[in-house]
Phi, psi and omega in degrees: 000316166297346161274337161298308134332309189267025169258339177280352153300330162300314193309298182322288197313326171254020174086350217273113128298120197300173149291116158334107170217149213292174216018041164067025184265155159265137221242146168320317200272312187283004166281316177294288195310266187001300160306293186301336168272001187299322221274338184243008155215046157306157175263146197257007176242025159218042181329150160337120177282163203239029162273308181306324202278313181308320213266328190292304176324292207310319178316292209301347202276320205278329168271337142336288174284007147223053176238303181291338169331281197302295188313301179305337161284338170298326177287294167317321162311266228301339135331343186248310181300324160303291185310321181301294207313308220271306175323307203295309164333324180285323203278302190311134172088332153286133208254137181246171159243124164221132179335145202179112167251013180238138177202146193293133168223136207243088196316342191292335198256130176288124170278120193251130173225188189192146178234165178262126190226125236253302185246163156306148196250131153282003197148102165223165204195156168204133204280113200249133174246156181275172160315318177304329187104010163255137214268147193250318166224171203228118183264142167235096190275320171088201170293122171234139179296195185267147157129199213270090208256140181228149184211173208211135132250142194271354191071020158266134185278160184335344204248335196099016192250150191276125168295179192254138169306153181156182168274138194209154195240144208226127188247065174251194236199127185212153171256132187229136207014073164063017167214138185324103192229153167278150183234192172239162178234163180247089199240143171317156167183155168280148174282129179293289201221184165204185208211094174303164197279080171313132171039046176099007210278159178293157165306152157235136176269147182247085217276162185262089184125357185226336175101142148008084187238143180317140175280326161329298159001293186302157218203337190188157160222080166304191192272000000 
């Protein structure tokens, strides 16, 4: 606020009606003409200290350089919001991996997941529910090392009869040193649509059975 003051205070003094610039800011050009007019109605037997003059230079560098700031931050926007617009075209229609335990599943096609399994399993498995909460099958996986466990379901229930296409919750589950732990699991889904990111804000994807999941998530981007 004091240099805002001791610049209205010059302006009075030389008379200078400033130029309008937004938020009631001084601007490089009405920083220059100022400076220039001090310099030409300086007293010539006591001229500008040249402490002042430096210090005034530094004023004009400093605003300057942030006016070239803003602009250059305006271009990095509006460049990053171009590249989302373009990615997100690129996303529709296209099947992602994401954490996940629910997924649209199109019971005619074998259906592939994958689980994160921290230690070796003595008996790992995964338990498939219907829309209802009941469980219709058992994936029986068997001993698996640590890491990236991948499983198949076929869309069939305990008996072997082909289920209706639909959302199914997918749980799995392994025993490590004899006792039962939940794992996360990883499942495909399509991309609907998707939702750019306001004022910096991250995509949002809009998956098909699941809803609004973040493009951080994702894990994979299949075809």
């Amino acid at each position: 606020m004091s240099s805002v003051n001791a610049t209205s205070s010059v302006l009075d003094q030389y008379q200078i009606q400033p130029r309008e610039s937004k938020g009631d800011e001084l601007g490089k050009n009405e920083f220059l003409e100022l400076l220039v007019t001090q310099l030409n109605n300086q007293d010539p037997l006591s001229p500008q200290e040249n402490g002042e003059f430096i210090a005034q230079l530094a004023q004009f560098s400093t605003v300057e350089g942030i006016e070239t700031l803003n602009s250059s931050m305006n271009s990095l926007v509006g460049g990053f919001q171009s590249s989302q617009a373009l990615q997100a075209s690129s996303l529709v229609g296209r099947s992602v991996i994401v954490p996940t335990t629910v997924a649209q599943v199109d019971t005619q096609s074998t259906f592939k997941g994958s689980m994160n399994l921290p230690y070796y399993s003595t008996n790992a498995y995964v338990n498939v529910y219907d829309s209802a909460g009941s469980v219709v099958n058992r994936v029986n996986l068997g001993a698996q090392q640590a890491g990236s466990v991948s499983f198949m379901w076929d869309g069939t229930d305990s008996s072997g009869n082909k289920l209706a296409p639909g959302t199914y919750r997918f749980e799995a589950e392994a025993y490590i040193e004899g006792e039962p732990r939940a794992l996360n699991t990883f499942l495909p889904a399509n991309v609907d649509s998707v939702t750019l990111g306001q004022n910096g804000g991250e995509m949002q994807l809009n998956l098909a059975g699941i809803g609004l999941v973040p493009l951080s998530k994702v894990q994979v981007i299949g075809q």
